[in-house]
JSON list of C-alpha atoms in Angstrom, two decimals:
[
{"chain": "A", "resi": 1, "resn": "MET", "atom": "CA", "xyz": [-18.88, -73.25, -11.11]},
{"chain": "A", "resi": 2, "resn": "VAL", "atom": "CA", "xyz": [-21.79, -71.10, -12.29]},
{"chain": "A", "resi": 3, "resn": "LYS", "atom": "CA", "xyz": [-22.13, -69.53, -8.82]},
{"chain": "A", "resi": 4, "resn": "LYS", "atom": "CA", "xyz": [-18.44, -68.63, -8.78]},
{"chain": "A", "resi": 5, "resn": "GLU", "atom": "CA", "xyz": [-18.76, -66.88, -12.16]},
{"chain": "A", "resi": 6, "resn": "GLU", "atom": "CA", "xyz": [-21.90, -65.06, -10.97]},
{"chain": "A", "resi": 7, "resn": "LYS", "atom": "CA", "xyz": [-20.08, -63.83, -7.84]},
{"chain": "A", "resi": 8, "resn": "GLU", "atom": "CA", "xyz": [-17.15, -62.59, -9.92]},
{"chain": "A", "resi": 9, "resn": "GLU", "atom": "CA", "xyz": [-19.52, -60.87, -12.31]},
{"chain": "A", "resi": 10, "resn": "GLU", "atom": "CA", "xyz": [-21.32, -59.22, -9.38]},
{"chain": "A", "resi": 11, "resn": "ARG", "atom": "CA", "xyz": [-17.98, -58.01, -7.92]},
{"chain": "A", "resi": 12, "resn": "ASP", "atom": "CA", "xyz": [-17.01, -56.58, -11.30]},
{"chain": "A", "resi": 13, "resn": "LYS", "atom": "CA", "xyz": [-20.30, -54.67, -11.45]},
{"chain": "A", "resi": 14, "resn": "GLN", "atom": "CA", "xyz": [-19.74, -53.31, -7.94]},
{"chain": "A", "resi": 15, "resn": "ARG", "atom": "CA", "xyz": [-16.21, -52.17, -8.88]},
{"chain": "A", "resi": 16, "resn": "ILE", "atom": "CA", "xyz": [-17.57, -50.39, -11.94]},
{"chain": "A", "resi": 17, "resn": "VAL", "atom": "CA", "xyz": [-20.24, -48.67, -9.85]},
{"chain": "A", "resi": 18, "resn": "GLU", "atom": "CA", "xyz": [-17.68, -47.62, -7.21]},
{"chain": "A", "resi": 19, "resn": "THR", "atom": "CA", "xyz": [-15.29, -46.34, -9.88]},
{"chain": "A", "resi": 20, "resn": "GLY", "atom": "CA", "xyz": [-18.14, -44.34, -11.43]},
{"chain": "A", "resi": 21, "resn": "LYS", "atom": "CA", "xyz": [-19.06, -42.84, -8.06]},
{"chain": "A", "resi": 22, "resn": "GLN", "atom": "CA", "xyz": [-15.45, -41.85, -7.43]},
{"chain": "A", "resi": 23, "resn": "LEU", "atom": "CA", "xyz": [-15.23, -40.26, -10.87]},
{"chain": "A", "resi": 24, "resn": "LEU", "atom": "CA", "xyz": [-18.43, -38.27, -10.33]},
{"chain": "A", "resi": 25, "resn": "ASN", "atom": "CA", "xyz": [-17.27, -37.09, -6.90]},
{"chain": "A", "resi": 26, "resn": "THR", "atom": "CA", "xyz": [-14.00, -35.91, -8.42]},
{"chain": "A", "resi": 27, "resn": "ILE", "atom": "CA", "xyz": [-15.85, -34.02, -11.16]},
{"chain": "A", "resi": 28, "resn": "TYR", "atom": "CA", "xyz": [-18.19, -32.33, -8.66]},
{"chain": "A", "resi": 29, "resn": "GLU", "atom": "CA", "xyz": [-15.28, -31.40, -6.39]},
{"chain": "A", "resi": 30, "resn": "ASP", "atom": "CA", "xyz": [-13.38, -29.88, -9.34]},
{"chain": "A", "resi": 31, "resn": "GLU", "atom": "CA", "xyz": [-16.48, -27.95, -10.44]},
{"chain": "A", "resi": 32, "resn": "GLY", "atom": "CA", "xyz": [-16.80, -26.46, -6.97]},
{"chain": "A", "resi": 33, "resn": "LYS", "atom": "CA", "xyz": [-13.16, -25.40, -6.98]},
{"chain": "A", "resi": 34, "resn": "ASN", "atom": "CA", "xyz": [-13.55, -23.53, -10.27]},
{"chain": "A", "resi": 35, "resn": "LYS", "atom": "CA", "xyz": [-16.71, -21.70, -9.23]},
{"chain": "A", "resi": 36, "resn": "PRO", "atom": "CA", "xyz": [-16.04, -18.09, -8.17]},
{"chain": "A", "resi": 37, "resn": "ILE", "atom": "CA", "xyz": [-16.99, -17.08, -4.65]},
{"chain": "A", "resi": 38, "resn": "LEU", "atom": "CA", "xyz": [-18.68, -13.77, -4.00]},
{"chain": "A", "resi": 39, "resn": "GLU", "atom": "CA", "xyz": [-17.18, -12.32, -0.84]},
{"chain": "A", "resi": 40, "resn": "ASP", "atom": "CA", "xyz": [-18.75, -9.70, 1.40]},
{"chain": "A", "resi": 41, "resn": "GLY", "atom": "CA", "xyz": [-17.43, -6.25, 0.53]},
{"chain": "A", "resi": 42, "resn": "GLY", "atom": "CA", "xyz": [-16.62, -7.33, -3.03]},
{"chain": "A", "resi": 43, "resn": "SER", "atom": "CA", "xyz": [-17.64, -5.72, -6.30]},
{"chain": "A", "resi": 44, "resn": "TYR", "atom": "CA", "xyz": [-17.67, -7.87, -9.42]},
{"chain": "A", "resi": 45, "resn": "LEU", "atom": "CA", "xyz": [-17.86, -7.46, -13.19]},
{"chain": "A", "resi": 46, "resn": "VAL", "atom": "CA", "xyz": [-19.57, -10.13, -15.28]},
{"chain": "A", "resi": 47, "resn": "LYS", "atom": "CA", "xyz": [-19.32, -10.11, -19.08]},
{"chain": "A", "resi": 48, "resn": "LYS", "atom": "CA", "xyz": [-22.72, -10.09, -20.76]},
{"chain": "A", "resi": 49, "resn": "GLU", "atom": "CA", "xyz": [-22.10, -13.42, -22.49]},
{"chain": "A", "resi": 50, "resn": "ASP", "atom": "CA", "xyz": [-21.48, -14.94, -19.05]},
{"chain": "A", "resi": 51, "resn": "SER", "atom": "CA", "xyz": [-24.27, -13.05, -17.31]},
{"chain": "A", "resi": 52, "resn": "LYS", "atom": "CA", "xyz": [-26.44, -16.12, -16.76]},
{"chain": "A", "resi": 53, "resn": "GLU", "atom": "CA", "xyz": [-23.68, -17.73, -14.65]},
{"chain": "A", "resi": 54, "resn": "GLY", "atom": "CA", "xyz": [-22.88, -14.47, -12.86]},
{"chain": "A", "resi": 55, "resn": "ILE", "atom": "CA", "xyz": [-26.49, -13.68, -12.08]},
{"chain": "A", "resi": 56, "resn": "SER", "atom": "CA", "xyz": [-27.13, -17.26, -10.97]},
{"chain": "A", "resi": 57, "resn": "LEU", "atom": "CA", "xyz": [-24.16, -16.98, -8.60]},
{"chain": "A", "resi": 58, "resn": "ALA", "atom": "CA", "xyz": [-25.51, -13.69, -7.22]},
{"chain": "A", "resi": 59, "resn": "LEU", "atom": "CA", "xyz": [-28.99, -15.17, -6.81]},
{"chain": "A", "resi": 60, "resn": "GLU", "atom": "CA", "xyz": [-27.48, -18.11, -4.93]},
{"chain": "A", "resi": 61, "resn": "LYS", "atom": "CA", "xyz": [-25.89, -15.62, -2.52]},
{"chain": "A", "resi": 62, "resn": "ILE", "atom": "CA", "xyz": [-29.19, -13.73, -2.24]},
{"chain": "A", "resi": 63, "resn": "ARG", "atom": "CA", "xyz": [-30.98, -17.01, -1.50]},
{"chain": "A", "resi": 64, "resn": "ASN", "atom": "CA", "xyz": [-28.52, -17.70, 1.34]},
{"chain": "A", "resi": 65, "resn": "ASP", "atom": "CA", "xyz": [-28.70, -14.17, 2.78]},
{"chain": "A", "resi": 66, "resn": "ASP", "atom": "CA", "xyz": [-32.46, -13.63, 2.28]},
{"chain": "A", "resi": 67, "resn": "ARG", "atom": "CA", "xyz": [-32.08, -10.14, 0.81]},
{"chain": "A", "resi": 68, "resn": "GLY", "atom": "CA", "xyz": [-31.23, -8.72, -2.58]},
{"chain": "A", "resi": 69, "resn": "TYR", "atom": "CA", "xyz": [-31.53, -5.81, -4.97]},
{"chain": "A", "resi": 70, "resn": "PHE", "atom": "CA", "xyz": [-31.93, -6.33, -8.71]},
{"chain": "A", "resi": 71, "resn": "LEU", "atom": "CA", "xyz": [-31.76, -3.51, -11.27]},
{"chain": "A", "resi": 72, "resn": "SER", "atom": "CA", "xyz": [-32.22, -4.45, -14.91]},
{"chain": "A", "resi": 73, "resn": "ARG", "atom": "CA", "xyz": [-33.41, -3.10, -18.22]},
{"chain": "A", "resi": 74, "resn": "ARG", "atom": "CA", "xyz": [-35.76, -6.10, -18.29]},
{"chain": "A", "resi": 75, "resn": "LYS", "atom": "CA", "xyz": [-39.02, -6.33, -16.35]},
{"chain": "A", "resi": 76, "resn": "SER", "atom": "CA", "xyz": [-38.97, -8.40, -13.15]},
{"chain": "A", "resi": 77, "resn": "GLU", "atom": "CA", "xyz": [-41.32, -10.99, -14.68]},
{"chain": "A", "resi": 78, "resn": "ARG", "atom": "CA", "xyz": [-38.71, -11.81, -17.35]},
{"chain": "A", "resi": 79, "resn": "ILE", "atom": "CA", "xyz": [-35.99, -12.07, -14.71]},
{"chain": "A", "resi": 80, "resn": "LYS", "atom": "CA", "xyz": [-38.16, -14.40, -12.64]},
{"chain": "A", "resi": 81, "resn": "GLU", "atom": "CA", "xyz": [-38.93, -16.59, -15.67]},
{"chain": "A", "resi": 82, "resn": "LYS", "atom": "CA", "xyz": [-35.30, -16.84, -16.73]},
{"chain": "A", "resi": 83, "resn": "TYR", "atom": "CA", "xyz": [-33.52, -17.26, -13.38]},
{"chain": "A", "resi": 84, "resn": "HIS", "atom": "CA", "xyz": [-36.16, -18.53, -10.91]},
{"chain": "A", "resi": 85, "resn": "PRO", "atom": "CA", "xyz": [-34.88, -16.34, -8.05]},
{"chain": "A", "resi": 86, "resn": "PRO", "atom": "CA", "xyz": [-35.89, -16.84, -4.42]},
{"chain": "A", "resi": 87, "resn": "ARG", "atom": "CA", "xyz": [-39.30, -15.38, -3.73]},
{"chain": "A", "resi": 88, "resn": "ASP", "atom": "CA", "xyz": [-39.99, -12.26, -1.71]},
{"chain": "A", "resi": 89, "resn": "VAL", "atom": "CA", "xyz": [-36.37, -11.51, -0.80]},
{"chain": "A", "resi": 90, "resn": "ILE", "atom": "CA", "xyz": [-35.43, -9.42, -3.84]},
{"chain": "A", "resi": 91, "resn": "THR", "atom": "CA", "xyz": [-36.48, -5.87, -4.59]},
{"chain": "A", "resi": 92, "resn": "TYR", "atom": "CA", "xyz": [-36.68, -5.39, -8.36]},
{"chain": "A", "resi": 93, "resn": "TYR", "atom": "CA", "xyz": [-36.13, -2.18, -10.29]},
{"chain": "A", "resi": 94, "resn": "THR", "atom": "CA", "xyz": [-36.06, -1.45, -13.99]},
{"chain": "A", "resi": 95, "resn": "MET", "atom": "CA", "xyz": [-34.16, 1.23, -15.85]},
{"chain": "A", "resi": 96, "resn": "ASP", "atom": "CA", "xyz": [-36.49, 1.86, -18.73]},
{"chain": "A", "resi": 97, "resn": "GLY", "atom": "CA", "xyz": [-37.19, 5.51, -18.11]},
{"chain": "A", "resi": 98, "resn": "SER", "atom": "CA", "xyz": [-40.88, 5.01, -17.41]},
{"chain": "A", "resi": 99, "resn": "SER", "atom": "CA", "xyz": [-42.42, 6.61, -14.37]},
{"chain": "A", "resi": 100, "resn": "GLY", "atom": "CA", "xyz": [-43.08, 4.65, -11.24]},
{"chain": "A", "resi": 101, "resn": "LYS", "atom": "CA", "xyz": [-41.62, 3.76, -7.89]},
{"chain": "A", "resi": 102, "resn": "GLN", "atom": "CA", "xyz": [-39.69, 0.75, -9.20]},
{"chain": "A", "resi": 103, "resn": "ASN", "atom": "CA", "xyz": [-38.39, 2.44, -12.37]},
{"chain": "A", "resi": 104, "resn": "PHE", "atom": "CA", "xyz": [-35.35, 4.60, -13.03]},
{"chain": "A", "resi": 105, "resn": "ASP", "atom": "CA", "xyz": [-34.34, 6.82, -15.88]},
{"chain": "A", "resi": 106, "resn": "PRO", "atom": "CA", "xyz": [-30.90, 5.42, -16.83]},
{"chain": "A", "resi": 107, "resn": "SER", "atom": "CA", "xyz": [-29.61, 8.92, -17.57]},
{"chain": "A", "resi": 108, "resn": "ILE", "atom": "CA", "xyz": [-30.09, 10.02, -13.95]},
{"chain": "A", "resi": 109, "resn": "LEU", "atom": "CA", "xyz": [-27.41, 8.04, -12.13]},
{"chain": "A", "resi": 110, "resn": "VAL", "atom": "CA", "xyz": [-27.85, 9.91, -8.86]},
{"chain": "A", "resi": 111, "resn": "HIS", "atom": "CA", "xyz": [-31.28, 8.31, -8.32]},
{"chain": "A", "resi": 112, "resn": "ILE", "atom": "CA", "xyz": [-29.90, 4.84, -8.96]},
{"chain": "A", "resi": 113, "resn": "THR", "atom": "CA", "xyz": [-26.91, 5.54, -6.70]},
{"chain": "A", "resi": 114, "resn": "HIS", "atom": "CA", "xyz": [-29.21, 6.59, -3.85]},
{"chain": "A", "resi": 115, "resn": "SER", "atom": "CA", "xyz": [-31.42, 3.54, -4.28]},
{"chain": "A", "resi": 116, "resn": "VAL", "atom": "CA", "xyz": [-28.56, 1.03, -4.29]},
{"chain": "A", "resi": 117, "resn": "THR", "atom": "CA", "xyz": [-26.79, 2.86, -1.46]},
{"chain": "A", "resi": 118, "resn": "ASP", "atom": "CA", "xyz": [-29.95, 2.88, 0.67]},
{"chain": "A", "resi": 119, "resn": "PHE", "atom": "CA", "xyz": [-30.37, -0.86, 0.14]},
{"chain": "A", "resi": 120, "resn": "LEU", "atom": "CA", "xyz": [-26.76, -1.63, 1.06]},
{"chain": "A", "resi": 121, "resn": "GLU", "atom": "CA", "xyz": [-26.79, 0.64, 4.12]},
{"chain": "A", "resi": 122, "resn": "LYS", "atom": "CA", "xyz": [-30.17, -0.46, 5.48]},
{"chain": "A", "resi": 123, "resn": "GLU", "atom": "CA", "xyz": [-30.35, -4.12, 4.50]},
{"chain": "A", "resi": 124, "resn": "GLY", "atom": "CA", "xyz": [-26.94, -5.22, 3.31]},
{"chain": "A", "resi": 125, "resn": "GLY", "atom": "CA", "xyz": [-26.86, -8.15, 0.97]},
{"chain": "A", "resi": 126, "resn": "THR", "atom": "CA", "xyz": [-26.26, -8.46, -2.75]},
{"chain": "A", "resi": 127, "resn": "ALA", "atom": "CA", "xyz": [-27.05, -5.83, -5.37]},
{"chain": "A", "resi": 128, "resn": "VAL", "atom": "CA", "xyz": [-27.14, -6.80, -9.06]},
{"chain": "A", "resi": 129, "resn": "ILE", "atom": "CA", "xyz": [-27.02, -4.27, -11.88]},
{"chain": "A", "resi": 130, "resn": "ASP", "atom": "CA", "xyz": [-27.84, -6.18, -15.04]},
{"chain": "A", "resi": 131, "resn": "GLY", "atom": "CA", "xyz": [-27.22, -4.46, -18.38]},
{"chain": "A", "resi": 132, "resn": "SER", "atom": "CA", "xyz": [-25.01, -1.60, -17.24]},
{"chain": "A", "resi": 133, "resn": "GLU", "atom": "CA", "xyz": [-24.22, -0.87, -20.90]},
{"chain": "A", "resi": 134, "resn": "LEU", "atom": "CA", "xyz": [-27.52, 1.06, -20.94]},
{"chain": "A", "resi": 135, "resn": "LEU", "atom": "CA", "xyz": [-26.14, 3.31, -18.20]},
{"chain": "A", "resi": 136, "resn": "LEU", "atom": "CA", "xyz": [-23.03, 3.83, -20.32]},
{"chain": "A", "resi": 137, "resn": "GLN", "atom": "CA", "xyz": [-25.11, 4.71, -23.39]},
{"chain": "A", "resi": 138, "resn": "LYS", "atom": "CA", "xyz": [-27.11, 7.32, -21.47]},
{"chain": "A", "resi": 139, "resn": "ASN", "atom": "CA", "xyz": [-24.20, 8.89, -19.55]},
{"chain": "A", "resi": 140, "resn": "THR", "atom": "CA", "xyz": [-20.58, 9.86, -20.11]},
{"chain": "A", "resi": 141, "resn": "PHE", "atom": "CA", "xyz": [-17.90, 7.35, -19.27]},
{"chain": "A", "resi": 142, "resn": "ASP", "atom": "CA", "xyz": [-16.65, 9.61, -16.46]},
{"chain": "A", "resi": 143, "resn": "LYS", "atom": "CA", "xyz": [-20.12, 9.75, -14.89]},
{"chain": "A", "resi": 144, "resn": "PHE", "atom": "CA", "xyz": [-20.40, 5.99, -15.17]},
{"chain": "A", "resi": 145, "resn": "THR", "atom": "CA", "xyz": [-17.03, 5.39, -13.47]},
{"chain": "A", "resi": 146, "resn": "SER", "atom": "CA", "xyz": [-17.92, 7.89, -10.71]},
{"chain": "A", "resi": 147, "resn": "PHE", "atom": "CA", "xyz": [-21.18, 5.97, -10.25]},
{"chain": "A", "resi": 148, "resn": "LEU", "atom": "CA", "xyz": [-19.20, 2.73, -9.93]},
{"chain": "A", "resi": 149, "resn": "ASP", "atom": "CA", "xyz": [-16.74, 4.36, -7.51]},
{"chain": "A", "resi": 150, "resn": "ASN", "atom": "CA", "xyz": [-19.60, 5.42, -5.23]},
{"chain": "A", "resi": 151, "resn": "LEU", "atom": "CA", "xyz": [-21.21, 1.98, -5.27]},
{"chain": "A", "resi": 152, "resn": "VAL", "atom": "CA", "xyz": [-17.91, 0.15, -4.73]},
{"chain": "A", "resi": 153, "resn": "THR", "atom": "CA", "xyz": [-17.12, 2.37, -1.72]},
{"chain": "A", "resi": 154, "resn": "VAL", "atom": "CA", "xyz": [-20.52, 1.77, -0.11]},
{"chain": "A", "resi": 155, "resn": "THR", "atom": "CA", "xyz": [-20.43, -1.95, -0.95]},
{"chain": "A", "resi": 156, "resn": "LYS", "atom": "CA", "xyz": [-17.08, -2.30, 0.76]},
{"chain": "A", "resi": 157, "resn": "SER", "atom": "CA", "xyz": [-17.99, -0.24, 3.84]},
{"chain": "A", "resi": 158, "resn": "GLU", "atom": "CA", "xyz": [-21.30, -2.08, 4.32]},
{"chain": "A", "resi": 159, "resn": "ASP", "atom": "CA", "xyz": [-19.91, -5.58, 3.59]},
{"chain": "A", "resi": 160, "resn": "GLY", "atom": "CA", "xyz": [-22.39, -5.96, 0.77]},
{"chain": "A", "resi": 161, "resn": "ILE", "atom": "CA", "xyz": [-21.83, -7.50, -2.64]},
{"chain": "A", "resi": 162, "resn": "LEU", "atom": "CA", "xyz": [-22.14, -5.72, -5.98]},
{"chain": "A", "resi": 163, "resn": "VAL", "atom": "CA", "xyz": [-22.47, -7.63, -9.27]},
{"chain": "A", "resi": 164, "resn": "VAL", "atom": "CA", "xyz": [-22.47, -5.61, -12.50]},
{"chain": "A", "resi": 165, "resn": "THR", "atom": "CA", "xyz": [-23.07, -7.17, -15.93]},
{"chain": "A", "resi": 166, "resn": "LEU", "atom": "CA", "xyz": [-21.64, -5.42, -18.98]},
{"chain": "A", "resi": 167, "resn": "ASP", "atom": "CA", "xyz": [-21.66, -6.04, -22.72]},
{"chain": "A", "resi": 168, "resn": "LEU", "atom": "CA", "xyz": [-17.95, -5.70, -23.53]},
{"chain": "A", "resi": 169, "resn": "GLU", "atom": "CA", "xyz": [-18.80, -4.67, -27.10]},
{"chain": "A", "resi": 170, "resn": "THR", "atom": "CA", "xyz": [-19.93, -1.30, -25.73]},
{"chain": "A", "resi": 171, "resn": "VAL", "atom": "CA", "xyz": [-16.57, -0.27, -24.25]},
{"chain": "A", "resi": 172, "resn": "SER", "atom": "CA", "xyz": [-13.09, 0.24, -25.64]},
{"chain": "A", "resi": 173, "resn": "GLU", "atom": "CA", "xyz": [-10.15, -1.74, -24.28]},
{"chain": "A", "resi": 174, "resn": "PRO", "atom": "CA", "xyz": [-8.84, 1.24, -22.21]},
{"chain": "A", "resi": 175, "resn": "GLN", "atom": "CA", "xyz": [-12.34, 1.79, -20.78]},
{"chain": "A", "resi": 176, "resn": "LEU", "atom": "CA", "xyz": [-12.64, -1.89, -19.89]},
{"chain": "A", "resi": 177, "resn": "GLU", "atom": "CA", "xyz": [-9.29, -1.75, -18.09]},
{"chain": "A", "resi": 178, "resn": "GLU", "atom": "CA", "xyz": [-10.49, 1.27, -16.12]},
{"chain": "A", "resi": 179, "resn": "ILE", "atom": "CA", "xyz": [-13.68, -0.55, -15.14]},
{"chain": "A", "resi": 180, "resn": "LYS", "atom": "CA", "xyz": [-11.65, -3.62, -14.12]},
{"chain": "A", "resi": 181, "resn": "GLU", "atom": "CA", "xyz": [-9.66, -1.38, -11.74]},
{"chain": "A", "resi": 182, "resn": "ARG", "atom": "CA", "xyz": [-12.91, -0.91, -9.84]},
{"chain": "A", "resi": 183, "resn": "LEU", "atom": "CA", "xyz": [-14.59, -4.30, -10.23]},
{"chain": "A", "resi": 184, "resn": "GLU", "atom": "CA", "xyz": [-13.11, -7.77, -9.99]},
{"chain": "A", "resi": 185, "resn": "SER", "atom": "CA", "xyz": [-13.79, -9.63, -13.21]},
{"chain": "A", "resi": 186, "resn": "ILE", "atom": "CA", "xyz": [-15.37, -13.06, -12.78]},
{"chain": "A", "resi": 187, "resn": "PHE", "atom": "CA", "xyz": [-16.16, -15.64, -15.46]}
]
């Protein structure tokens, strides 16, 4: 009688374990369905408050493609500490106005445009512009949208990927709508 109860108890435990596994599989499948996919030729806008998810998604794509471009107002060491990107496949640039090969003055969009364009044309892959609100602060809105237009055109023609993070507090609603006409909003 004791053995029969032990067998039933063991079967109950196995059912619970199997039910738990099924539940976890369902959760993971649903998570994967809700995760945006970055497609070649696409240009994407990520809200600053969601930038960690957007940048992580871009870095995942860079990891798979083995090439990437990362422009940020933060130094590359801080990016590496925060996101743990793949090693030696990303070229980092900062837009802090200091002199140097890997630095850009955010008020001179033509230099940034050439750099991103060269990367997309020569290497392809994913380009991330983190903190584009700095570019907006240092340039007119029209210059900024022309900058985006150029990058979107090259990204599409070269089958690259462009991810731009933006603090939505820095733009008006009409400006945001104009930006969204150029970049697909994710997150």
